[in-house]
């Protein structure tokens, strides 16, 4: 069994431009992948059973996006096979790094190949959107400018710096932040070119700072080294650096009870690279 990557993502900025009548928020954001994340293994079975080899801490099988993604694909494509799935978790829950959405996307891409469903990326994204607004960007596999509720994607190519990422010891509830009366919901829309020129901020940061002291502390600490940002609704915060050594120096200086990591920004998802490599290997093997 090969390890299929489920990479992290960063929201390089996040503006909310309005709220729809159904309660969803209209937003603008930019996604970039990291060369760091979870990894999944799949062992195809000849029956329709879908099972995790070990439970994911804090998540019931019923709510696990990996199993939900597998079931949706199984039903959509009429697959009569199953899979035993194992996951190595590196990404924190409630961290804003997209761990659950990335796991779901990797499951759809991997099982589409292993089950030989032959679905297009657009079909997989349609399935993935039922699981979460961020899933399609992981399936599309390229750094993206996102609008709507996050499903309208335009490929972009920002610089690919090294990031120091800090993981505060808390889980931020996305629902809580998006329902807060303190949240700014009337940002003026900006263009991709304005973002690439340096405009944009995360409007959720002020609300999260107020209600999650651990995030505020991490942002304040990181500000000693570079301009800190928060990804999504948090809790993780990050700063970019020109090289790996500079980013690693920051992480090495973290207080002993804090966690963090260094990763390279990637405009092409490690999942896409792996899937293409696997496909070429299959062709060569034949």
mmCIF file with all atom_site columns, C-alpha atoms in Angstrom, residues 10 30 37 40-41 51 67 77 83 86 88 93 100-101 158 166 178 191 210 219 223 235 258 274 280:
data_model
loop_
_atom_site.group_PDB
_atom_site.id
_atom_site.type_symbol
_atom_site.label_atom_id
_atom_site.label_alt_id
_atom_site.label_comp_id
_atom_site.label_asym_id
_atom_site.label_entity_id
_atom_site.label_seq_id
_atom_site.pdbx_PDB_ins_code
_atom_site.Cartn_x
_atom_site.Cartn_y
_atom_site.Cartn_z
_atom_site.occupancy
_atom_site.B_iso_or_equiv
_atom_site.pdbx_formal_charge
_atom_site.auth_seq_id
_atom_site.auth_comp_id
_atom_site.auth_asym_id
_atom_site.auth_atom_id
_atom_site.pdbx_PDB_model_num
ATOM 1  C CA . UNK A 1 10  ? -3.196  27.951 4.317   1.00 0.00 ? 10  UNK A CA 1
ATOM 2  C CA . UNK A 1 30  ? -6.597  32.455 -1.422  1.00 0.00 ? 30  UNK A CA 1
ATOM 3  C CA . UNK A 1 37  ? 0.070   17.007 6.101   1.00 0.00 ? 37  UNK A CA 1
ATOM 4  C CA . UNK A 1 40  ? -3.649  7.769  4.081   1.00 0.00 ? 40  UNK A CA 1
ATOM 5  C CA . UNK A 1 41  ? -3.322  4.153  3.010   1.00 0.00 ? 41  UNK A CA 1
ATOM 6  C CA . UNK A 1 51  ? -13.519 0.562  7.554   1.00 0.00 ? 51  UNK A CA 1
ATOM 7  C CA . UNK A 1 67  ? -15.609 7.268  5.503   1.00 0.00 ? 67  UNK A CA 1
ATOM 8  C CA . UNK A 1 77  ? -20.164 5.286  -9.056  1.00 0.00 ? 77  UNK A CA 1
ATOM 9  C CA . UNK A 1 83  ? -11.550 -0.532 1.390   1.00 0.00 ? 83  UNK A CA 1
ATOM 10 C CA . UNK A 1 86  ? -5.572  3.856  7.672   1.00 0.00 ? 86  UNK A CA 1
ATOM 11 C CA . UNK A 1 88  ? -1.575  8.995  9.957   1.00 0.00 ? 88  UNK A CA 1
ATOM 12 C CA . UNK A 1 93  ? -8.387  19.428 14.289  1.00 0.00 ? 93  UNK A CA 1
ATOM 13 C CA . UNK A 1 100 ? -10.605 16.950 7.422   1.00 0.00 ? 100 UNK A CA 1
ATOM 14 C CA . UNK A 1 101 ? -11.324 18.393 3.977   1.00 0.00 ? 101 UNK A CA 1
ATOM 15 C CA . UNK A 1 158 ? 1.637   33.323 -5.625  1.00 0.00 ? 158 UNK A CA 1
ATOM 16 C CA . UNK A 1 166 ? 2.422   27.608 15.100  1.00 0.00 ? 166 UNK A CA 1
ATOM 17 C CA . UNK A 1 178 ? -18.928 32.778 11.514  1.00 0.00 ? 178 UNK A CA 1
ATOM 18 C CA . UNK A 1 191 ? -9.088  41.658 -7.218  1.00 0.00 ? 191 UNK A CA 1
ATOM 19 C CA . UNK A 1 210 ? -10.697 38.146 21.583  1.00 0.00 ? 210 UNK A CA 1
ATOM 20 C CA . UNK A 1 219 ? 0.230   35.911 16.979  1.00 0.00 ? 219 UNK A CA 1
ATOM 21 C CA . UNK A 1 223 ? 5.207   39.154 15.435  1.00 0.00 ? 223 UNK A CA 1
ATOM 22 C CA . UNK A 1 235 ? -6.317  28.298 15.432  1.00 0.00 ? 235 UNK A CA 1
ATOM 23 C CA . UNK A 1 258 ? 4.191   25.062 22.148  1.00 0.00 ? 258 UNK A CA 1
ATOM 24 C CA . UNK A 1 274 ? 1.439   11.821 -6.297  1.00 0.00 ? 274 UNK A CA 1
ATOM 25 C CA . UNK A 1 280 ? 2.249   6.839  -14.843 1.00 0.00 ? 280 UNK A CA 1
#
